Amino acid sequence: MSEEPDVDTSEAPAVTPPGSDDSGGDGHEVVLRLTDVVKTFPGVRALDGVQLEVRAGEVHCLLGQNGAGKSTLIKVLAGVHHADSGEVLWLGEPFAPATPQAAMRARIATIYQELDLVDDLSVAENAFLGHEQSRFGFTKRRSAAVKTREILARLGHAEIPPRQLVRSLPAAAKQVVSMARALSHDARLIVMDEPSAVLAHDEVENLFRIIRGLTAQGIAVIYISHRLEEIREIGDRVTVLKDGRTTAANLPARDTPTRELVSRMTGRTIEYVFPPRPTAPTAEPLLVVEGLSRAGEFADASLAVAPGEIVGIAGLVGSGRSELLETIFGARRADSGRVTLDGHRITSVGGAVRHGMGMAPEERKSQALLLDEPVFKNMTLSSFAGFAHAGFTDASDERKAASKTADLLELRPRDVSRPARTLSGGNQQKVVVGRWLLGGTKLLLLDEPTRGVDVGARAELYQVIRGLAADGVGVLLVSSEVPEVLGLADRVLVMREGRLIHEAPAEELAEDTVLDLVMAGSLMEGEAA
Amino acid sequence: MITETAPPEVQTGKGKRRLDENVLRNLGLVGVLVLLVIIGIITRPDLYSDPEWVKDNIFTILQQASAIGVVAVGMTFVIIGGGIDLSVGAIIALAGVWATTLATQSYGAAGMIFCALLVGLAVGLVNGVLISYGKLVPFIATLAMMVAARGLAAQISGKQTQVSTNTTINDIATTRPLGIPLLVWILALVVAIGWIVLNRTTFGRRTVAIGGNPEAARLAGINVKWQTLLLYGLSGLCCGIAAIMLTSQGTSAQAAMANLYELDAIAAAIIGGTLLSGGRGTIIGTLFGVLVFATITNLFAINNLSTEVQNMVKGGIIVAAVLIQQFRYRSLTQLLKR
């Protein structure tokens, strides 16, 4: 990978006008053109004017941080979401698929990160799922198998038997089956959402070979990945999204300097307000993690958190950060290594909670809340036994304590007898944090604390978290939003592919440095060279 | 991320809403009961003109509901905790048969009661261990137990009806302290204790938590497996109580007793508003569910109608109750989404 640190990008034109006669494509016709596409969800503008131009036979890469709008964009193309305004031209015609089936019929196929295959059907049945070859309602198994074999051969994987159950295939082969499904629809555009995330290193090479084969047949590919080196290898042109907008379009994938790509992705239009950071505490560490490993998830993780300190882990989805947090909490069993809190060895959730550890998990609704139960019962979920007398719960005491915590956290609405379901995302998160405040927690693990929380409520949550630290609570925070980790934490750890690769005080790190580490680790390589 | 939508923060006093919903559903069931009585009055005015008969008939209905009511209370706990217990009828049969063997009867009434409770509790705990620690699906584990426990009951009894010669046991069904049958007192006591345990104790809170969101409960430090184990033990214990009640009513026990009690108990809980997916339900609702079924049975009996028609009506009521429940739930969630 070539680094060109001297290029000054600040005055370079951000957006190459679409349709201009640049050499990025290979002279093929434009098959897809998006102009000023807008998609809003209640309270958030997910897409806020997206431009995109894809040519036949090219690999067009989409780059952007989490929340930049990539997922929404591909869902608009796949017929899952419908654009509010703007123009989508597909093969020169206005295009607005009402359903995923309609998008398929229009020959746009999407391969999601979580492959949507039916494990207990065969390869051929999966390839033709939804448009089975049939006569009088009877499936034509033989003809489907024959056609599937043809398609697999086209993909260079004739060795996958069409009649084998998908369940028994390795991840890489499943991905090939997904592509076979796309080709069974005779797709002219295939959208791939982080296809390399589920693959091992050598399998990625094979994926690239398949993609090159597809583009040679004139099929266009939209390729989403966080790994810059992949984009450089397989991509033809790059479009960068930030906060739902196209900040750079049709950059040449091979030659655009990393610095420019990163700068197009960073620098928020909405600046978050972070509370001031007091001088770093120097107390004895509260939490000590030594050499923690879990096969296939993360390896040899060591870290420490002091009382009153906020430690942030920056890393992408799939980097092993959530798994690491859950293992520290005792919710997953470590293969090796140890976790101690205040000198107590932690091996189970029960022990973790008893010794004063709490966790706000990534999926609030499915992992943290009883949505139909009132707020106060959610807040006391880990401490109601402490309020009880001889096994009898004391709802009025619980309610009082929860109300006090609600005041502290500025919960809105303040009424703690409402079902948790009726609260907004930010306030639900406050309920989960409040749960551990009530339990007298000494160390709080936060996994993506501001996920699904709107901008205003974020600032409040940051205040709450900083306030906790000021009261002596240690905080270990995981987030895929780099500015959040940098703004909130005292000390930052960078996690990539299951390893903690860098550690530094937050004020010594710049956003683009961290983003670079998170995505490519190129800075480390550069330093080593 | 931008996938989530924030619900609007309006409508204060929504906390009262769920309570209202439960009360509303129970009122609905009371309405059904009243309707059934009115049908009874219309079809048999001759009987209903006699106040003595009416009083006796009420006790008949309550006595009929007593054993199944006790089982349904245990079942309600299991379902709220996110499980299901298909083995309750079989556990009753096993506990009843075991308590009436000649050997057990030689220990007297206390020995028989102790035996029934112990057998019920033990079999329930076996269910619990299979489900919590053996990681079997509750449906499968208790289905297997349903078959196995009836088999063991048949083995012990040699497929014979075992007559209870113990007068203390047999008198349970006939004594009337303060003019009310003892069986009805037992039902009232179990319902009262069940209500208190579910609504006022840490045990009840854990039950709702593990049924409502097992992962959240686990991550909050609740021992989900242990609590699950206890719930099946509780259900088994209720079966032991019911076994004594039924043995007393019939002055005998056999391997085929309490046939299909699992279905009646589940149906009563469901029409009483217990969510089959767990996390929500009331003891009072279940009691009303049991009473509705007992009253229907009674209505058919006083009109000398066949049990076939009766079963069809029961099936219809179950479907209607669940449809109403789904409708309410859906309209409520739609309301919140807006």
CSV table of N, CA and C in Angstrom, one decimal, chain A residues 41-42 44 46 67 69 72 329 331 349 353 359 361 364-370 372-373 377 380-382 384-385 388 391-393 398 412-413 415 417-419 421-425 427-428 435-436 451-452 458 481, chain B residues 1-18 196-206 208-222 275 278-280 329 332-333 336:
chain,number,residue,atom,x,y,z
A,41,PHE,N,-35.6,8.7,8.7
A,41,PHE,CA,-36.4,8.0,9.7
A,41,PHE,C,-36.8,9.0,10.8
A,42,PRO,N,-37.8,8.6,11.6
A,42,PRO,CA,-38.2,9.6,12.6
A,42,PRO,C,-37.0,10.0,13.4
A,44,VAL,N,-34.1,11.2,12.5
A,44,VAL,CA,-32.8,11.2,11.9
A,44,VAL,C,-32.8,11.2,10.4
A,46,ALA,N,-31.1,9.7,7.6
A,46,ALA,CA,-30.1,8.6,7.4
A,46,ALA,C,-29.4,8.9,6.1
A,67,GLY,N,-22.8,4.5,10.7
A,67,GLY,CA,-23.8,5.5,10.8
A,67,GLY,C,-23.7,6.5,9.6
A,69,GLY,N,-24.5,5.9,6.6
A,69,GLY,CA,-25.6,5.7,5.7
A,69,GLY,C,-25.5,4.6,4.7
A,72,THR,N,-28.3,1.9,4.9
A,72,THR,CA,-29.6,2.5,4.4
A,72,THR,C,-29.5,2.6,2.9
A,329,PHE,N,-17.0,-9.6,31.7
A,329,PHE,CA,-18.2,-9.6,32.6
A,329,PHE,C,-18.5,-11.1,33.1
A,331,ALA,N,-19.9,-13.3,31.2
A,331,ALA,CA,-21.0,-13.9,30.4
A,331,ALA,C,-20.5,-14.9,29.3
A,349,VAL,N,-21.2,-14.2,35.7
A,349,VAL,CA,-21.9,-13.0,35.8
A,349,VAL,C,-22.3,-12.8,37.2
A,353,VAL,N,-21.3,-9.4,39.2
A,353,VAL,CA,-22.3,-8.5,39.8
A,353,VAL,C,-22.1,-8.4,41.3
A,359,MET,N,-22.9,-4.2,33.5
A,359,MET,CA,-22.7,-4.0,32.1
A,359,MET,C,-23.9,-3.5,31.4
A,361,PRO,N,-25.3,-3.8,27.9
A,361,PRO,CA,-24.9,-4.5,26.7
A,361,PRO,C,-25.2,-3.8,25.4
A,364,ARG,N,-29.7,-3.1,23.6
A,364,ARG,CA,-30.5,-2.7,24.8
A,364,ARG,C,-31.8,-3.6,24.9
A,365,LYS,N,-32.5,-3.6,23.8
A,365,LYS,CA,-33.9,-4.2,23.9
A,365,LYS,C,-33.8,-5.7,24.1
A,366,SER,N,-32.9,-6.4,23.4
A,366,SER,CA,-32.9,-7.9,23.6
A,366,SER,C,-32.0,-8.3,24.7
A,367,GLN,N,-31.1,-7.5,25.2
A,367,GLN,CA,-30.2,-8.0,26.2
A,367,GLN,C,-30.3,-7.3,27.6
A,368,ALA,N,-31.0,-6.2,27.6
A,368,ALA,CA,-31.0,-5.5,28.9
A,368,ALA,C,-32.3,-5.2,29.5
A,369,LEU,N,-33.4,-5.1,28.7
A,369,LEU,CA,-34.6,-4.5,29.2
A,369,LEU,C,-35.8,-5.5,29.2
A,370,LEU,N,-36.6,-5.4,30.2
A,370,LEU,CA,-37.9,-6.0,30.2
A,370,LEU,C,-38.9,-5.0,29.7
A,372,ASP,N,-41.9,-4.6,28.8
A,372,ASP,CA,-43.3,-4.4,29.3
A,372,ASP,C,-43.4,-4.1,30.8
A,373,GLU,N,-42.2,-4.2,31.4
A,373,GLU,CA,-42.2,-3.9,32.9
A,373,GLU,C,-41.9,-2.5,33.1
A,377,LYS,N,-38.8,-1.3,37.9
A,377,LYS,CA,-38.5,-2.7,38.0
A,377,LYS,C,-37.3,-3.0,37.1
A,380,THR,N,-34.2,-1.9,39.0
A,380,THR,CA,-33.8,-2.7,40.2
A,380,THR,C,-33.6,-4.1,39.8
A,381,LEU,N,-33.5,-4.4,38.5
A,381,LEU,CA,-33.4,-5.8,38.1
A,381,LEU,C,-32.2,-6.5,38.7
A,382,SER,N,-31.2,-5.8,39.0
A,382,SER,CA,-30.0,-6.5,39.6
A,382,SER,C,-29.9,-6.3,41.0
A,384,PHE,N,-33.1,-5.9,43.2
A,384,PHE,CA,-34.3,-5.9,44.0
A,384,PHE,C,-34.2,-6.8,45.2
A,385,ALA,N,-33.3,-7.8,45.1
A,385,ALA,CA,-33.2,-8.7,46.3
A,385,ALA,C,-32.6,-7.9,47.4
A,388,ALA,N,-35.4,-6.3,49.3
A,388,ALA,CA,-36.4,-7.2,49.8
A,388,ALA,C,-36.2,-7.5,51.3
A,391,GLY,N,-37.3,-12.2,51.5
A,391,GLY,CA,-37.9,-12.7,50.2
A,391,GLY,C,-39.0,-11.9,49.7
A,392,PHE,N,-39.6,-11.0,50.6
A,392,PHE,CA,-40.7,-10.2,50.1
A,392,PHE,C,-40.2,-8.9,49.5
A,393,THR,N,-40.5,-8.6,48.3
A,393,THR,CA,-40.0,-7.4,47.6
A,393,THR,C,-40.6,-6.1,48.2
A,398,GLU,N,-38.2,0.4,46.3
A,398,GLU,CA,-37.6,0.3,45.0
A,398,GLU,C,-38.0,1.6,44.2
A,412,ARG,N,-36.3,11.2,31.2
A,412,ARG,CA,-37.5,11.8,30.7
A,412,ARG,C,-38.4,10.8,30.0
A,413,PRO,N,-39.6,10.6,30.3
A,413,PRO,CA,-40.3,11.3,31.5
A,413,PRO,C,-39.8,10.7,32.8
A,415,ASP,N,-41.5,9.8,35.3
A,415,ASP,CA,-42.4,8.8,35.9
A,415,ASP,C,-41.8,7.4,35.8
A,417,SER,N,-43.0,4.5,36.7
A,417,SER,CA,-44.0,3.4,36.6
A,417,SER,C,-44.4,3.1,35.1
A,418,ARG,N,-43.9,3.9,34.2
A,418,ARG,CA,-44.2,3.7,32.8
A,418,ARG,C,-43.4,2.4,32.3
A,419,PRO,N,-44.0,1.7,31.4
A,419,PRO,CA,-43.3,0.5,30.8
A,419,PRO,C,-42.0,1.0,30.1
A,421,ARG,N,-40.8,0.2,27.5
A,421,ARG,CA,-41.0,0.2,26.0
A,421,ARG,C,-41.3,1.6,25.5
A,422,THR,N,-42.0,2.4,26.4
A,422,THR,CA,-42.4,3.8,26.0
A,422,THR,C,-41.4,4.8,26.0
A,423,LEU,N,-40.1,4.5,26.4
A,423,LEU,CA,-39.1,5.5,26.5
A,423,LEU,C,-38.3,5.5,25.2
A,424,SER,N,-37.6,6.7,24.9
A,424,SER,CA,-36.8,6.8,23.8
A,424,SER,C,-35.5,6.0,24.0
A,425,GLY,N,-34.7,5.8,23.0
A,425,GLY,CA,-33.5,5.0,23.1
A,425,GLY,C,-32.5,5.6,24.1
A,427,ASN,N,-33.2,7.4,26.7
A,427,ASN,CA,-33.7,7.3,28.1
A,427,ASN,C,-33.7,5.8,28.5
A,428,GLN,N,-33.9,4.9,27.6
A,428,GLN,CA,-33.8,3.5,27.9
A,428,GLN,C,-32.4,3.2,28.4
A,435,ARG,N,-29.6,1.1,36.5
A,435,ARG,CA,-29.7,-0.2,37.2
A,435,ARG,C,-28.4,-0.4,38.0
A,436,TRP,N,-27.3,-0.1,37.3
A,436,TRP,CA,-26.0,-0.4,38.0
A,436,TRP,C,-25.6,0.6,39.0
A,451,ARG,N,-25.7,3.9,20.9
A,451,ARG,CA,-26.3,3.3,19.7
A,451,ARG,C,-27.8,3.6,19.7
A,452,GLY,N,-28.3,4.1,18.6
A,452,GLY,CA,-29.7,4.4,18.5
A,452,GLY,C,-30.1,5.5,19.4
A,458,ARG,N,-27.3,12.1,23.4
A,458,ARG,CA,-25.9,11.7,23.5
A,458,ARG,C,-25.1,12.5,24.5
A,481,GLU,N,-17.7,4.3,17.1
A,481,GLU,CA,-17.6,5.7,16.7
A,481,GLU,C,-16.4,6.3,17.3
B,1,MET,N,-26.0,4.4,15.2
B,1,MET,CA,-26.7,3.7,14.1
B,1,MET,C,-28.0,4.4,14.0
B,2,ILE,N,-28.7,4.2,12.9
B,2,ILE,CA,-29.8,5.0,12.5
B,2,ILE,C,-31.0,4.1,12.3
B,3,THR,N,-31.0,2.9,12.8
B,3,THR,CA,-32.0,1.9,12.5
B,3,THR,C,-33.2,2.1,13.5
B,4,GLU,N,-33.0,2.7,14.6
B,4,GLU,CA,-34.0,2.7,15.6
B,4,GLU,C,-34.9,4.0,15.6
B,5,THR,N,-36.1,3.8,15.9
B,5,THR,CA,-36.9,5.0,15.9
B,5,THR,C,-37.3,5.3,17.4
B,6,ALA,N,-37.3,6.5,17.8
B,6,ALA,CA,-37.6,6.9,19.1
B,6,ALA,C,-39.1,7.0,19.3
B,7,PRO,N,-39.7,6.3,20.2
B,7,PRO,CA,-41.1,6.5,20.4
B,7,PRO,C,-41.4,7.9,21.0
B,8,PRO,N,-42.5,8.4,20.6
B,8,PRO,CA,-42.8,9.8,21.1
B,8,PRO,C,-43.1,9.7,22.6
B,9,GLU,N,-42.6,10.8,23.2
B,9,GLU,CA,-42.8,10.8,24.7
B,9,GLU,C,-44.1,11.6,25.1
B,10,VAL,N,-45.2,11.0,24.9
B,10,VAL,CA,-46.4,11.6,25.2
B,10,VAL,C,-47.2,10.8,26.2
B,11,GLN,N,-48.5,11.1,26.4
B,11,GLN,CA,-49.4,10.3,27.2
B,11,GLN,C,-48.8,9.9,28.5
B,12,THR,N,-48.9,10.8,29.5
B,12,THR,CA,-48.4,10.5,30.8
B,12,THR,C,-49.5,9.6,31.5
B,13,GLY,N,-49.0,8.9,32.5
B,13,GLY,CA,-49.9,8.0,33.2
B,13,GLY,C,-50.1,6.7,32.5
B,14,LYS,N,-49.1,6.4,31.5
B,14,LYS,CA,-49.2,5.1,30.8
B,14,LYS,C,-48.9,3.9,31.7
B,15,GLY,N,-48.3,4.2,32.8
B,15,GLY,CA,-48.0,3.1,33.7
B,15,GLY,C,-49.2,2.4,34.2
B,16,LYS,N,-50.3,3.1,34.4
B,16,LYS,CA,-51.5,2.6,34.9
B,16,LYS,C,-52.1,1.7,33.8
B,17,ARG,N,-51.7,1.9,32.6
B,17,ARG,CA,-52.4,1.3,31.5
B,17,ARG,C,-52.4,-0.3,31.5
B,18,ARG,N,-51.2,-0.8,31.9
B,18,ARG,CA,-51.1,-2.3,31.9
B,18,ARG,C,-52.0,-2.9,32.9
B,196,ILE,N,-49.4,-13.8,46.1
B,196,ILE,CA,-48.4,-13.1,46.9
B,196,ILE,C,-47.0,-13.5,46.3
B,197,VAL,N,-46.8,-14.7,46.1
B,197,VAL,CA,-45.4,-15.1,45.6
B,197,VAL,C,-45.1,-14.4,44.3
B,198,LEU,N,-46.1,-14.4,43.4
B,198,LEU,CA,-45.8,-13.8,42.1
B,198,LEU,C,-45.6,-12.3,42.2
B,199,ASN,N,-46.4,-11.6,43.0
B,199,ASN,CA,-46.4,-10.2,43.0
B,199,ASN,C,-45.6,-9.5,44.0
B,200,ARG,N,-45.3,-10.3,45.1
B,200,ARG,CA,-44.7,-9.6,46.2
B,200,ARG,C,-43.4,-10.2,46.7
B,201,THR,N,-42.8,-11.2,46.0
B,201,THR,CA,-41.6,-11.8,46.4
B,201,THR,C,-40.5,-11.7,45.4
B,202,THR,N,-39.3,-11.9,45.8
B,202,THR,CA,-38.1,-11.9,44.8
B,202,THR,C,-38.3,-13.1,43.9
B,203,PHE,N,-38.9,-14.2,44.4
B,203,PHE,CA,-39.1,-15.4,43.5
B,203,PHE,C,-40.0,-15.0,42.4
B,204,GLY,N,-41.1,-14.2,42.6
B,204,GLY,CA,-42.0,-13.8,41.6
B,204,GLY,C,-41.3,-12.9,40.6
B,205,ARG,N,-40.5,-12.0,41.2
B,205,ARG,CA,-39.8,-11.0,40.3
B,205,ARG,C,-38.9,-11.7,39.4
B,206,ARG,N,-38.2,-12.7,39.9
B,206,ARG,CA,-37.2,-13.4,39.1
B,206,ARG,C,-38.0,-14.2,38.0
B,208,VAL,N,-40.8,-13.4,36.5
B,208,VAL,CA,-41.2,-12.5,35.4
B,208,VAL,C,-40.0,-12.1,34.6
B,209,ALA,N,-38.8,-11.9,35.3
B,209,ALA,CA,-37.6,-11.4,34.6
B,209,ALA,C,-37.1,-12.5,33.6
B,210,ILE,N,-37.0,-13.7,34.1
B,210,ILE,CA,-36.4,-14.8,33.2
B,210,ILE,C,-37.4,-15.1,32.0
B,211,GLY,N,-38.7,-14.9,32.3
B,211,GLY,CA,-39.6,-15.2,31.2
B,211,GLY,C,-39.7,-14.0,30.2
B,212,GLY,N,-39.6,-12.8,30.7
B,212,GLY,CA,-39.7,-11.6,29.9
B,212,GLY,C,-38.5,-11.4,29.0
B,213,ASN,N,-37.3,-11.6,29.5
B,213,ASN,CA,-36.1,-11.5,28.8
B,213,ASN,C,-34.9,-12.2,29.5
B,214,PRO,N,-34.8,-13.5,29.1
B,214,PRO,CA,-33.8,-14.3,29.9
B,214,PRO,C,-32.4,-13.8,29.8
B,215,GLU,N,-32.0,-13.2,28.6
B,215,GLU,CA,-30.7,-12.7,28.4
B,215,GLU,C,-30.5,-11.4,29.4
B,216,ALA,N,-31.5,-10.6,29.4
B,216,ALA,CA,-31.4,-9.4,30.3
B,216,ALA,C,-31.3,-9.8,31.7
B,217,ALA,N,-32.1,-10.9,32.1
B,217,ALA,CA,-32.0,-11.4,33.5
B,217,ALA,C,-30.6,-11.9,33.8
B,218,ARG,N,-30.1,-12.7,32.9
B,218,ARG,CA,-28.8,-13.3,33.1
B,218,ARG,C,-27.7,-12.2,33.2
B,219,LEU,N,-27.8,-11.2,32.4
B,219,LEU,CA,-26.8,-10.1,32.4
B,219,LEU,C,-27.0,-9.2,33.6
B,220,ALA,N,-28.2,-9.3,34.3
B,220,ALA,CA,-28.4,-8.5,35.5
B,220,ALA,C,-27.9,-9.3,36.7
B,221,GLY,N,-27.4,-10.5,36.5
B,221,GLY,CA,-26.9,-11.3,37.6
B,221,GLY,C,-27.9,-12.3,38.2
B,222,ILE,N,-29.0,-12.5,37.5
B,222,ILE,CA,-30.0,-13.5,38.0
B,222,ILE,C,-29.6,-14.8,37.5
B,275,LEU,N,-49.2,-14.8,28.8
B,275,LEU,CA,-48.6,-14.8,27.5
B,275,LEU,C,-47.8,-16.1,27.3
B,278,GLY,N,-44.1,-16.1,27.6
B,278,GLY,CA,-43.5,-15.8,28.9
B,278,GLY,C,-43.5,-14.3,29.3
B,279,GLY,N,-43.2,-14.0,30.5
B,279,GLY,CA,-43.0,-12.6,31.0
B,279,GLY,C,-44.2,-11.9,31.4
B,280,ARG,N,-45.4,-12.5,31.2
B,280,ARG,CA,-46.6,-11.8,31.6
B,280,ARG,C,-47.7,-12.7,31.9
B,329,TYR,N,-53.1,-6.8,22.1
B,329,TYR,CA,-51.7,-6.6,22.1
B,329,TYR,C,-51.3,-5.8,20.9
B,332,LEU,N,-52.3,-2.2,21.0
B,332,LEU,CA,-51.5,-1.5,22.0
B,332,LEU,C,-50.2,-1.1,21.4
B,333,THR,N,-49.5,-2.1,20.7
B,333,THR,CA,-48.2,-1.8,20.2
B,333,THR,C,-48.3,-0.8,19.1
B,336,LEU,N,-48.4,2.6,20.4
B,336,LEU,CA,-47.1,3.1,20.9
B,336,LEU,C,-46.2,3.5,19.8
